[in-house]
Coordinates of C-alpha atoms and ligand atoms in Angstrom, one line a residue:
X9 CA -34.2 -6.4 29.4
X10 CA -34.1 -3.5 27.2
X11 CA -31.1 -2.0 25.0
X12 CA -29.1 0.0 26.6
X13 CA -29.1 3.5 25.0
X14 CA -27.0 3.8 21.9
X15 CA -23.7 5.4 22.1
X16 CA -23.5 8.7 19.3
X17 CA -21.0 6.7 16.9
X18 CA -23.7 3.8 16.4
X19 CA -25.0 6.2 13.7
X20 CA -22.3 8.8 13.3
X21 CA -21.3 9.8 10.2
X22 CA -17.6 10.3 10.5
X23 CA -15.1 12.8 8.0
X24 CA -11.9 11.9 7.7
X25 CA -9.6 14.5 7.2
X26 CA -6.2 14.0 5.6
X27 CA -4.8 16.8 7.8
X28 CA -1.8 17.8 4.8
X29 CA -4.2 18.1 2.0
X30 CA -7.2 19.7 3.6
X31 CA -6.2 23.2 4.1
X32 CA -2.9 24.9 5.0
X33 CA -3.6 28.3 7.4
X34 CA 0.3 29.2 7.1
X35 CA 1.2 29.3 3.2
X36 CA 3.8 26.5 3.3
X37 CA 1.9 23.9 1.3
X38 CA 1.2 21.3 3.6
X39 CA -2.4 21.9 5.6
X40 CA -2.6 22.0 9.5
X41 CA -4.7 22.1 12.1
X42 CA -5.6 25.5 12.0
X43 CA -6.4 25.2 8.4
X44 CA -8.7 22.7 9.8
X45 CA -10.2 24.7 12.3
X46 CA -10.4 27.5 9.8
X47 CA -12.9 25.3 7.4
X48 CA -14.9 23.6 10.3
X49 CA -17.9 25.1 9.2
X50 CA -18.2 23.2 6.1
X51 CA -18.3 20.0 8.0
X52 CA -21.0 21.6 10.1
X53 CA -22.7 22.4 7.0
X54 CA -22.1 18.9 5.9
X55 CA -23.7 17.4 8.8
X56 CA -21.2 15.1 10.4
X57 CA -20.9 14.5 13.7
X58 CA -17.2 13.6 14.0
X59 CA -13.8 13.9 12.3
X60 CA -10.8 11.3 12.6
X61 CA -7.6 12.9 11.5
X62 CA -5.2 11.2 9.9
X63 CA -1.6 11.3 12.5
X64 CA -0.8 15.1 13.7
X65 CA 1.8 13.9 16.4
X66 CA 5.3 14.6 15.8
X67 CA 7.4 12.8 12.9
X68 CA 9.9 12.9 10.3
X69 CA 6.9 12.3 7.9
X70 CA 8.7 9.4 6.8
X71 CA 5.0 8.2 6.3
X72 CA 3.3 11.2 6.1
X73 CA 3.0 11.0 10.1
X74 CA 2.7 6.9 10.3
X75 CA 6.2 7.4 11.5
X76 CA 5.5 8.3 15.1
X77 CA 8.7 10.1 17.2
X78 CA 6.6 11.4 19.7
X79 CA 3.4 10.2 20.3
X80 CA 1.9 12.7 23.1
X81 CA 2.8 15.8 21.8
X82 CA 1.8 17.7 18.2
X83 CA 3.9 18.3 15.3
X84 CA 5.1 21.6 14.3
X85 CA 4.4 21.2 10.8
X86 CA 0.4 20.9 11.9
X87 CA 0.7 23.8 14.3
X88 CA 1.9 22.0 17.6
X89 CA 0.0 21.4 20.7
X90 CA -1.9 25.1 20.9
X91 CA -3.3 24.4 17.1
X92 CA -4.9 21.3 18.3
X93 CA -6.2 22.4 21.6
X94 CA -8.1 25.0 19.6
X95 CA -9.0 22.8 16.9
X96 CA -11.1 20.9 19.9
X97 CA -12.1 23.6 21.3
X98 CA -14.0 24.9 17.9
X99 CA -15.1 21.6 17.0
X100 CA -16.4 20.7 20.5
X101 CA -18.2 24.6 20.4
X102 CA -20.1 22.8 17.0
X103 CA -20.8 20.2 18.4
X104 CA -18.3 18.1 16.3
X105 CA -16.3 14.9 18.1
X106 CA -12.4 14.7 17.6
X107 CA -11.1 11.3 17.2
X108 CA -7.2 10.8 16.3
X109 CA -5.3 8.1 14.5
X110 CA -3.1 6.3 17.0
X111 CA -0.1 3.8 15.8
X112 CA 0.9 1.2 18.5
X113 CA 2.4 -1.3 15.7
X114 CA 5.5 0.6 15.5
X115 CA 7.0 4.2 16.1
X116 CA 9.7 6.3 13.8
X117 CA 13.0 5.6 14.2
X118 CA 13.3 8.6 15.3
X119 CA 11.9 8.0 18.5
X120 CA 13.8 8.0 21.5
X121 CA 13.5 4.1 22.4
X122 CA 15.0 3.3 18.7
X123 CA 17.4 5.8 19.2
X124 CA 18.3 4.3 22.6
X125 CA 18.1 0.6 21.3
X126 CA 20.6 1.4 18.4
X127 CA 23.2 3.0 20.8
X128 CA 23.0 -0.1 23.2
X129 CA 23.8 -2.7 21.2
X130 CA 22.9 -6.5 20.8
X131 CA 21.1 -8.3 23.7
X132 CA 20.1 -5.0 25.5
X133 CA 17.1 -4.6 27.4
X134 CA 16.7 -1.4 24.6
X135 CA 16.7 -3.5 21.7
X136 CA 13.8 -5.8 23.8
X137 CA 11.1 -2.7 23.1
X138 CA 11.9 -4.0 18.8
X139 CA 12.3 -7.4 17.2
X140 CA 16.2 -7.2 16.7
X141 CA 17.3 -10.3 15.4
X142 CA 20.6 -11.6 13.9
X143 CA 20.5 -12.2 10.6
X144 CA 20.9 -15.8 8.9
X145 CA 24.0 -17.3 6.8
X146 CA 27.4 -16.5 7.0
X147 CA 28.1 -13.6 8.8
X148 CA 24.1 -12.7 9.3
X149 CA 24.2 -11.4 6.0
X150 CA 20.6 -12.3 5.0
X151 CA 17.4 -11.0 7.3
X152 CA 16.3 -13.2 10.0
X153 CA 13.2 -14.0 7.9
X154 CA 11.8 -13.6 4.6
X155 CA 9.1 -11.5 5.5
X156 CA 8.1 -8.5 3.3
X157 CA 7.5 -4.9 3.8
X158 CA 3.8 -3.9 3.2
X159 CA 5.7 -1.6 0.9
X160 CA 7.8 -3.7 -0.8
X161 CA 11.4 -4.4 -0.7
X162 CA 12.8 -6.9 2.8
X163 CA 10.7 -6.3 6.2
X164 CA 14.1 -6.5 7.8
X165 CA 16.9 -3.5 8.0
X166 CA 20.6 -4.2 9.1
X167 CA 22.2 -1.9 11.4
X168 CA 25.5 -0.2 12.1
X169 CA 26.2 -1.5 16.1
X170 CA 28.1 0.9 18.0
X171 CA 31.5 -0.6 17.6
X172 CA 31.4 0.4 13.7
X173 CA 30.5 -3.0 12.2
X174 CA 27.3 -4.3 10.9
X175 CA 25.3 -6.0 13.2
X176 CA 21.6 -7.0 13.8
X177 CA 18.8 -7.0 11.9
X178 CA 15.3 -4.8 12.7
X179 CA 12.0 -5.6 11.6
X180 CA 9.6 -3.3 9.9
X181 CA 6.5 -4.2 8.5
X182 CA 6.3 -1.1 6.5
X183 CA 9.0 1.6 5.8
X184 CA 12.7 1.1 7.4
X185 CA 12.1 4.0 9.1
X186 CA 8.9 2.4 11.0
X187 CA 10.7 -0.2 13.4
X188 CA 8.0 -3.0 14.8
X189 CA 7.4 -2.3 18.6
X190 CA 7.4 -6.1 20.6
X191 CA 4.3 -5.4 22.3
X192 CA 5.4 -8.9 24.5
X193 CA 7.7 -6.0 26.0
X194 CA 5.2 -4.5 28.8
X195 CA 6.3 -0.9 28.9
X196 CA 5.1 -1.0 24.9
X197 CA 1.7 -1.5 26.7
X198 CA 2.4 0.9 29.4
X199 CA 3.7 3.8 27.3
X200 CA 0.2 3.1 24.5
X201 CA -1.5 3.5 28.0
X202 CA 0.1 6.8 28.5
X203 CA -0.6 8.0 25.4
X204 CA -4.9 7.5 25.3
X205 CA -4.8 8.8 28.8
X206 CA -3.0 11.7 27.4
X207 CA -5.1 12.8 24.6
X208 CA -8.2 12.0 26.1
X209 CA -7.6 14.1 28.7
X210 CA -7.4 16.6 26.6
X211 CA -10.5 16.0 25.1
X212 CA -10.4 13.5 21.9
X213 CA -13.4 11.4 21.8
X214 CA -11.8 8.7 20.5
X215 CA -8.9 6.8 18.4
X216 CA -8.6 5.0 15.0
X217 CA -5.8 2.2 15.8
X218 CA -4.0 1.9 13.2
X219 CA -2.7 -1.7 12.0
X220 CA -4.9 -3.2 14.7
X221 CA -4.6 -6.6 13.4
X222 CA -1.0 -6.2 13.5
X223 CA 0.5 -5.7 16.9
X224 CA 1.3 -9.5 18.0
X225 CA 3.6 -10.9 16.1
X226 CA 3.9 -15.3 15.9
X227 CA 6.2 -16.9 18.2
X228 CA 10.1 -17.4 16.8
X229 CA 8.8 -15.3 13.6
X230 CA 8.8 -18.4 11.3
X231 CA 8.6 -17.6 7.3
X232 CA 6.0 -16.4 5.3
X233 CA 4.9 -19.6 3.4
X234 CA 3.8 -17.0 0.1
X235 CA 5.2 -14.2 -1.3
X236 CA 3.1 -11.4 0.0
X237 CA 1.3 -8.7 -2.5
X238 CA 2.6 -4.7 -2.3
X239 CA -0.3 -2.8 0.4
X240 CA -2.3 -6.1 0.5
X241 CA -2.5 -8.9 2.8
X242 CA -4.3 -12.1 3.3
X243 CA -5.7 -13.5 6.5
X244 CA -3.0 -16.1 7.1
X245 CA -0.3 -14.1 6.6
X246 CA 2.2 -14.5 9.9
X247 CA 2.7 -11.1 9.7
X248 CA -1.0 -9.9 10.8
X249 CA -3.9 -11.3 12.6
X250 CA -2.5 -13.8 15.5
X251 CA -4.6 -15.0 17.9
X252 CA -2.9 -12.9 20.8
X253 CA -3.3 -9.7 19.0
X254 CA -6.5 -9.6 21.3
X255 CA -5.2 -10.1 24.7
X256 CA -3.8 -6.5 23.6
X257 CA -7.1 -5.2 22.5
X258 CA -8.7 -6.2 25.7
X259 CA -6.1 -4.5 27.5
X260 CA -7.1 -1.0 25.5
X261 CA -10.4 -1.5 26.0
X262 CA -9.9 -1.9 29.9
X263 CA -8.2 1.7 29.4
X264 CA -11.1 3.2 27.1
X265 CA -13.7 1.8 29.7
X266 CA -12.5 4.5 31.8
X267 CA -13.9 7.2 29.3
X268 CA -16.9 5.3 28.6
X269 CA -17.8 8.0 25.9
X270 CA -15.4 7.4 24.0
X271 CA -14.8 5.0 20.7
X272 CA -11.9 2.9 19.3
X273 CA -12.3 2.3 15.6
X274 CA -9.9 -0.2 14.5
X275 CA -8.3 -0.8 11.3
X276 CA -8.9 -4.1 10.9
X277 CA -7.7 -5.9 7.6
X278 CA -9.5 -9.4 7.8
X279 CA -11.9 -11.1 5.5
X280 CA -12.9 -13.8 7.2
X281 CA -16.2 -13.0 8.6
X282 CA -15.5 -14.8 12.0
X283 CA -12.1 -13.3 12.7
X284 CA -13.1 -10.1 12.0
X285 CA -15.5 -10.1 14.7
X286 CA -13.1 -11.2 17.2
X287 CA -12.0 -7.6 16.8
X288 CA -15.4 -6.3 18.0
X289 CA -16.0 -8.3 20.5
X290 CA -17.9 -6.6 24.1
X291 CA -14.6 -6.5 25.7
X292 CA -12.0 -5.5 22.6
X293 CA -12.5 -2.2 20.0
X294 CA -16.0 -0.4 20.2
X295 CA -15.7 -0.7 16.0
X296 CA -13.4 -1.8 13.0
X297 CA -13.3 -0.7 9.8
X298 CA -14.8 -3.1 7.4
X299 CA -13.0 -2.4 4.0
X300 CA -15.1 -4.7 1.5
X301 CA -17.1 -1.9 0.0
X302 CA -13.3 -0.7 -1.2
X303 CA -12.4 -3.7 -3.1
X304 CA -16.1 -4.1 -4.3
X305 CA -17.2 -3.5 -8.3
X306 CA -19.7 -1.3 -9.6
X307 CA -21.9 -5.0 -9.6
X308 CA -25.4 -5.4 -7.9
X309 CA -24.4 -9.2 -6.7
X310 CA -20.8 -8.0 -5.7
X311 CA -22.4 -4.9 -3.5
X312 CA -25.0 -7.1 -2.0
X313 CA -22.6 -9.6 -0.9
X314 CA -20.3 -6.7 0.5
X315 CA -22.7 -5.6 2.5
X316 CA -24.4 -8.7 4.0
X317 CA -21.3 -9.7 4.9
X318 CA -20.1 -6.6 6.5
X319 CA -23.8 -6.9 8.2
X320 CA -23.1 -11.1 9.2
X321 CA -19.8 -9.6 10.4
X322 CA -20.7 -7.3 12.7
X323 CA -23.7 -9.6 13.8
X324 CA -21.3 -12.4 14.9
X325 CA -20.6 -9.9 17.9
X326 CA -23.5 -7.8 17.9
X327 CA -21.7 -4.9 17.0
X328 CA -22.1 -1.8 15.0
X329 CA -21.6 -2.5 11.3
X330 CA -19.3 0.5 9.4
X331 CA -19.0 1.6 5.8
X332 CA -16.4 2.8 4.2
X333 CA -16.1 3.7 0.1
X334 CA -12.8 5.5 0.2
X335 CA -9.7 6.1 2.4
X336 CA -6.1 7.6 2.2
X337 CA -4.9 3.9 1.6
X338 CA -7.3 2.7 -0.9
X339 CA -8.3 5.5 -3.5
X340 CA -11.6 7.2 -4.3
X341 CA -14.0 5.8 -5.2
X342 CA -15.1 7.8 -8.4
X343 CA -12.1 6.9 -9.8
X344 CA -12.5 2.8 -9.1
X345 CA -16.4 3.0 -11.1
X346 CA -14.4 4.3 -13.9
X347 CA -13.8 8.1 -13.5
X348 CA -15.6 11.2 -15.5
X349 CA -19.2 11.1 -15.5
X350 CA -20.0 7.6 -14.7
X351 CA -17.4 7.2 -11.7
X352 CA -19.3 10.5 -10.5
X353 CA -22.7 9.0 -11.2
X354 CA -21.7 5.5 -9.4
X355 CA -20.0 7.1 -6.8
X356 CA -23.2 9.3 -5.9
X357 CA -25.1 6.2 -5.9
X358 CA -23.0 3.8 -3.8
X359 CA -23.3 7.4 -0.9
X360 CA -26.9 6.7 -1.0
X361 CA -26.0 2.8 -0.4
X362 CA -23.7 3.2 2.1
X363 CA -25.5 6.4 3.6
X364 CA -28.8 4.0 3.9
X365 CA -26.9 1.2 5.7
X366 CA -27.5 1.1 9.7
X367 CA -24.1 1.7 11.5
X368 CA -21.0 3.8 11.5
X369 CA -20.4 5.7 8.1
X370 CA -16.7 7.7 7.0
X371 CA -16.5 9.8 4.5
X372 CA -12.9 11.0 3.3
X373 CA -12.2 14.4 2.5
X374 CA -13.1 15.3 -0.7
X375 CA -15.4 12.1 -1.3
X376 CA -18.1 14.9 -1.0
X377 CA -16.6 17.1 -3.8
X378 CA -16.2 13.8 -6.0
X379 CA -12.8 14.2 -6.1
X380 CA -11.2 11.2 -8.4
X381 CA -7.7 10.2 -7.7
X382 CA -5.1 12.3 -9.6
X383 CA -2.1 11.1 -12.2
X384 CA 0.7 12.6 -10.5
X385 CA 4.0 12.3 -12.3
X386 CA 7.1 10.4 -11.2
X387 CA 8.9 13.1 -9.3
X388 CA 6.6 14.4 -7.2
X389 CA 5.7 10.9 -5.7
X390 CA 6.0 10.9 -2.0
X391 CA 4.4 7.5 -0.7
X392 CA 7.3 5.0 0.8
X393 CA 6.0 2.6 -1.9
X394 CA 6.9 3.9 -5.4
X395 CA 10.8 3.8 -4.0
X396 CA 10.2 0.5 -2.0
X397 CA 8.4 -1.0 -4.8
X398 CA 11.7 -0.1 -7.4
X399 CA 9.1 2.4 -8.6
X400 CA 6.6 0.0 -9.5
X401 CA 3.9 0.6 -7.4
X402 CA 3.4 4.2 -7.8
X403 CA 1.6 4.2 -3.9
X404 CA -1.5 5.8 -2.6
X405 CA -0.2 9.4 -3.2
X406 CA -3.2 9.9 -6.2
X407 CA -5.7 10.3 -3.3
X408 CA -4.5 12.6 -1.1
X409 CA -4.1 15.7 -3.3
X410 CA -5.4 19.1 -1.5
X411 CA -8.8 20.0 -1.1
X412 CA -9.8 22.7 -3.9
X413 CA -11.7 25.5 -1.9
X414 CA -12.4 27.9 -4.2
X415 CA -11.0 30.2 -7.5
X416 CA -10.3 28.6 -10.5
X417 CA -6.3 27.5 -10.4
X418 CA -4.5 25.9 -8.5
X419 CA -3.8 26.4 -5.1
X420 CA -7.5 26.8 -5.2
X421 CA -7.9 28.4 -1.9
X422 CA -6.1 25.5 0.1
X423 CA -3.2 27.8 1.0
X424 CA -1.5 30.9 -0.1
X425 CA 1.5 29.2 -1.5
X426 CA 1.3 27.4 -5.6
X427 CA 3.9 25.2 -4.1
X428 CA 1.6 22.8 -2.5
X429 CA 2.9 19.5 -1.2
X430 CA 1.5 17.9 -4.0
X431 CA 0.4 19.5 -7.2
X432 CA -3.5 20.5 -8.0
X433 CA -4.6 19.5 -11.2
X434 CA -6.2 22.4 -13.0
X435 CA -9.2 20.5 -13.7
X436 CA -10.4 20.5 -9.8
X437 CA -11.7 24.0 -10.7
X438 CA -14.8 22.8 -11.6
X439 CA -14.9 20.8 -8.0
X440 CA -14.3 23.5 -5.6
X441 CA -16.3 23.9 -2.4
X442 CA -16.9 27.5 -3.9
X443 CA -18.4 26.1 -7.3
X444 CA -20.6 23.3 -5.3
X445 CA -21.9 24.8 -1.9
X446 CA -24.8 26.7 -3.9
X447 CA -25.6 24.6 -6.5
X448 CA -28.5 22.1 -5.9
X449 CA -26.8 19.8 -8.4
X450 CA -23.9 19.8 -7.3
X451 CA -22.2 16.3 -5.1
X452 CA -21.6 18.3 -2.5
X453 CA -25.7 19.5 -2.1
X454 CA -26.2 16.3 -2.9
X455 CA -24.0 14.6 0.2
X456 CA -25.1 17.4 2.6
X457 CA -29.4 16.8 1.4
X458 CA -28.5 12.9 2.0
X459 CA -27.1 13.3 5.5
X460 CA -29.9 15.9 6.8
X461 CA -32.5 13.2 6.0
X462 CA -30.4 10.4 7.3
X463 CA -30.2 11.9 10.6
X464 CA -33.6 13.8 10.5
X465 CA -35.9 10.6 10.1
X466 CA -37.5 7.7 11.7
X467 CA -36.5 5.4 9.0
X468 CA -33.0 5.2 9.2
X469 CA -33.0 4.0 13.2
X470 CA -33.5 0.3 13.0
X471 CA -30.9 -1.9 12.4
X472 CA -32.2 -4.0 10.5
X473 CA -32.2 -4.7 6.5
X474 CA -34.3 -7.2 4.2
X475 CA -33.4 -7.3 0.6
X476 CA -36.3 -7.1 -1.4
X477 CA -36.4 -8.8 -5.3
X478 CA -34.8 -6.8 -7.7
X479 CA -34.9 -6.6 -11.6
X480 CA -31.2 -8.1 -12.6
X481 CA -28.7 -5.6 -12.0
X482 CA -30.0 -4.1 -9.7
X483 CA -30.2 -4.3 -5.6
X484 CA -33.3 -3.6 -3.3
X485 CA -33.3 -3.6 0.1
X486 CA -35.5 -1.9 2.9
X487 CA -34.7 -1.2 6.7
X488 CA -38.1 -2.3 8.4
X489 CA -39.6 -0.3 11.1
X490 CA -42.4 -1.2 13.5
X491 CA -45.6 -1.9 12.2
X492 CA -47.7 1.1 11.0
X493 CA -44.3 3.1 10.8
X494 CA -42.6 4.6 7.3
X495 CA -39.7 1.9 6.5
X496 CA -36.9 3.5 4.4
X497 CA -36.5 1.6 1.1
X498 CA -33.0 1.6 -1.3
X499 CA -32.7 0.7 -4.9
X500 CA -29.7 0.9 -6.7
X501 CA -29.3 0.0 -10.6
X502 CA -25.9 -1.2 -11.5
X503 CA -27.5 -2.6 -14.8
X504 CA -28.4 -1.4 -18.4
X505 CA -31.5 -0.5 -17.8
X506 CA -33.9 1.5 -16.0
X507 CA -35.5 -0.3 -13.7
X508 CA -39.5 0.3 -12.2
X509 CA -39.0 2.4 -8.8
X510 CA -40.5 0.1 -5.8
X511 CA -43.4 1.1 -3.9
X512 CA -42.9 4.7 -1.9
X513 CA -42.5 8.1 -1.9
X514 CA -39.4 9.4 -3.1
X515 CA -37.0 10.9 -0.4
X516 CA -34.1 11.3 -2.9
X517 CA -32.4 10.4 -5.8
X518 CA -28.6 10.3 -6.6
X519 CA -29.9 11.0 -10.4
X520 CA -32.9 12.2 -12.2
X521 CA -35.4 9.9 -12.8
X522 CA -36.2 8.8 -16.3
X523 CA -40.1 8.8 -16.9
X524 CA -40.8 7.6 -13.5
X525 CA -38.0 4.8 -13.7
X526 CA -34.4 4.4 -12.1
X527 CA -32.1 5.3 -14.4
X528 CA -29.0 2.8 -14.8
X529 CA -25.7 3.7 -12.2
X530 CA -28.6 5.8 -9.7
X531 CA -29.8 5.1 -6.3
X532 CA -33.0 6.6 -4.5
X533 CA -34.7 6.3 -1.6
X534 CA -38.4 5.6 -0.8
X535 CA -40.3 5.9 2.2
X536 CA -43.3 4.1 2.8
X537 CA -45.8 2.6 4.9
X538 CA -44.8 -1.0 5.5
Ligands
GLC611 C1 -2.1 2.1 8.0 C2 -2.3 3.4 7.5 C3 -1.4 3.7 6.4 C4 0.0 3.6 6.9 C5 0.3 2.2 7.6 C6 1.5 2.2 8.4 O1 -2.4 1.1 7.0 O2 -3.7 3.6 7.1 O3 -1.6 4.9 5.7 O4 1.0 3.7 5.9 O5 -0.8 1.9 8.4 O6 1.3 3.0 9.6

């Protein structure tokens, strides 16, 4: 039996766009969907195929839009529903997919049900869509458990019942204003079902599901044994990853199957190789997210293990392996290999890496500008964490400063107001789209040369990849192709020193080479006869 013919995100390079930070058409500082529209051609100048934005339904942006009040309808502040339906339109017209993020772990508690649960008191059938709980010790006044927020500070928020007096207790893995839906309730199910239907009909080619290792919570909510770590989590954790989490995943599927064009990338925190596949299996999400490159060192042995297992991973399930550097959770990458120069030289070579690998590839806005992350001072801080934390963890707002488009101060082109929603450094004048689109140097040629060949040749469609010996501190590996066929080879030198190129023609190097060598923090390509 042959393969069935791939689906377009096997190989699709994805852009992830921030939607406050990428450019704002109306001049109040936060970007929107037109703004989106308005800059589409740079993406089709970049060469991606699809975009995932970041949550554009309506929310007190509690979370930045992670705080869902209504999820079948479109926020104001991006535009509302007419923005979006034209922000389809002219990505569909360049031939650009549209996925959105989708959050069926919990909603704001601004929405409707919460609303509805908080006026009708203990024991309701309202209070059955939450996990409402009464809290322990005298007079329930400790939370039911001793789970955390992802966030910091107590999972658990007390309420005011209607009679005036406190009450129960809500769960919220992350902020208080992000109450935990009981997806053992079925009109949580029934509602989520509402919601794909919704948006695809309207055209979206697909979802990222956010927290998709979260929904299912463990029976009686029993204590954490561990005290949990601010944004991180690890695979036993009760508060993520239970076993039933997939009868839920099967049922989405069973949705998507009826838009069979359509993908569901989940965000899957796991590390264990095995569980991480149960996520991908035939009949649950079409891909997840596989985070390791983000936690991985500028360190040949560290990225080689990174990626085999992200390759074993997917293999488990025979799935379609994806690569990720940077996101709006983690931080940029050129800022993790050190920042200035070097960050910029490492990051350029781990986009050759990752831009080599076989499978699903996402690029976050900016990553082709080499954006680092920014110091923003205390009092423009807007993530949930640095207040949960007690202002210790200053959050994940450093990465999601606005795009510079062009001039040399701040706004830089990303909308007409100075008063953006968080401040642009001056020094992101020498990074603007402006400064990089027409020179040849630049990481933004650089991104949009590596993503033309990636698509353009024969090399890069098996889906296999051999690692080849490598001088220490450094990785080889090649993706072989049928005999008689050019094989694409990668080399990357995390080391000292320059190392001898392998055997090939040179497609494209993320530096220039030193008499004939790889210098060190580089990556080429090679294509050659195997
Ligand atoms: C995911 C999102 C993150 C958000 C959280 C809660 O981890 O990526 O940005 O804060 O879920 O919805």
């Amino acid at each position: 039996m042959t393969d069935p013919a791939p689906m377009w995100w096997q190989s699709a390079v994805f852009y992830q766009v921030y939607p406050r930070s990428f450019a704002d058409s109306d001049g109040d500082g936060v970007g929107d969907l037109d703004g989106l529209t308005d800059h589409l051609d740079h993406l089709v100048d970049l060469g991606v195929d699809a975009i995932w934005i970041n949550p554009v339904t309506v929310s007190p942006m509690a979370d930045h839009g992670y705080d869902v009040a209504d999820p079948r309808d479109i926020d104001p502040l991006f535009g509302g529903m007419a923005a979006f339906e034209r922000l389809i339109a002219a990505a569909h017209e360049r031939g650009i997919r549209v996925t959105m993020d989708v959050v069926p772990n919990h909603t704001s508690s601004a929405h409707p049900w919460f609303q509805a649960a908080l006026a009708a008191g203990p024991g309701t059938e309202a209070r059955d869509r939450y996990f409402f709980r009464d809290g322990r010790g005298p007079d329930g006044l400790l939370p039911p458990n001793n789970w955390e927020s992802v966030f910091g500070g107590p999972a658990w928020t007390r309420v005011v019942e209607p009679d005036g007096h406190p009450g129960q207790w809500y769960l919220h893995l992350f902020d208080t204003e992000q109450p935990d839906l009981n997806w053992d309730n079925p009109e949580v199910f029934d509602d989520f079902e509402k919601t794909l239907r919704f948006w695809l009909e309207r055209g979206v080619d697909g979802f990222r599901i956010d927290v998709a290792h979260g929904m299912a919570k463990p029976e009686g909510l029993p204590d954490a044994a561990d005290e949990a770590e601010i944004l991180r989590h690890t695979d036993d954790d009760p508060r993520f990853n239970r076993p039933h989490v997939h009868a839920i995943h099967r049922d989405i599927r069973a949705v998507m199957d009826d838009y069979p064009d359509a993908v569901t990338i989940g965000e899957v925190w796991v590390q264990d190789n095995a569980q991480w596949a149960e996520y991908v299996r035939p009949d649950e999400l079409h891909l997840g997210f596989n985070f390791r490159l983000t936690r991985t060192e500028f360190d040949a042995t560290e990225i080689h293990n990174a990626v085999q297992n992200s390759l074993d991973a997917a293999a488990l399930e025979n799935a379609t392996p994806t690569w990720t550097l940077a996101n709006h959770d983690v931080g940029r990458e050129v800022s993790r290999y050190g920042d200035g120069e070097i960050g910029l030289r490492r990051a350029r070579a781990m986009a050759l890496l990752m831009l080599a690998l076989p499978g699903t590839v996402f690029i976050y806005n900016g990553q082709e500008l080499g954006l680092p992350d920014v110091d923003l001072p205390d009092e423009v801080l807007q993530d949930p964490t640095w207040e949960r934390s007690g202002r210790t963890e200053r959050g994940r707002d450093r990465c999601r400063v606005p795009m510079p488009w062009s001039g040399d101060a701040p706004p830089f082109g990303f909308s007409t107001s100075a008063d953006t929603w968080l401040p642009m450094p001056d020094d992101f004048a020498a990074l603007t789209v402006e400064r990089q689109r027409n020179d040849p140097e630049s990481m933004l040629s650089f991104f949009r040369r590596a993503i033309e060949i990636r698509k353009g040749r024969a090399e890069f469609q098996g889906g296999d990849v051999d690692w080849l010996s490598a001088p220490k501190g450094a990785l080889i590996f090649r993706r072989p192709n049928l005999p008689g066929e050019s094989e694409l080879v990668c080399a990357l030198n995390a080391g000292r020193r320059p190392i001898a190129l392998p055997r090939g023609e040179v497609l494209l190097a993320s530096a220039p080479l030193i008499d004939g060598q790889l210098p060190p923090d580089s990556a080429v390509w090679l294509t050659r006869v195997g």
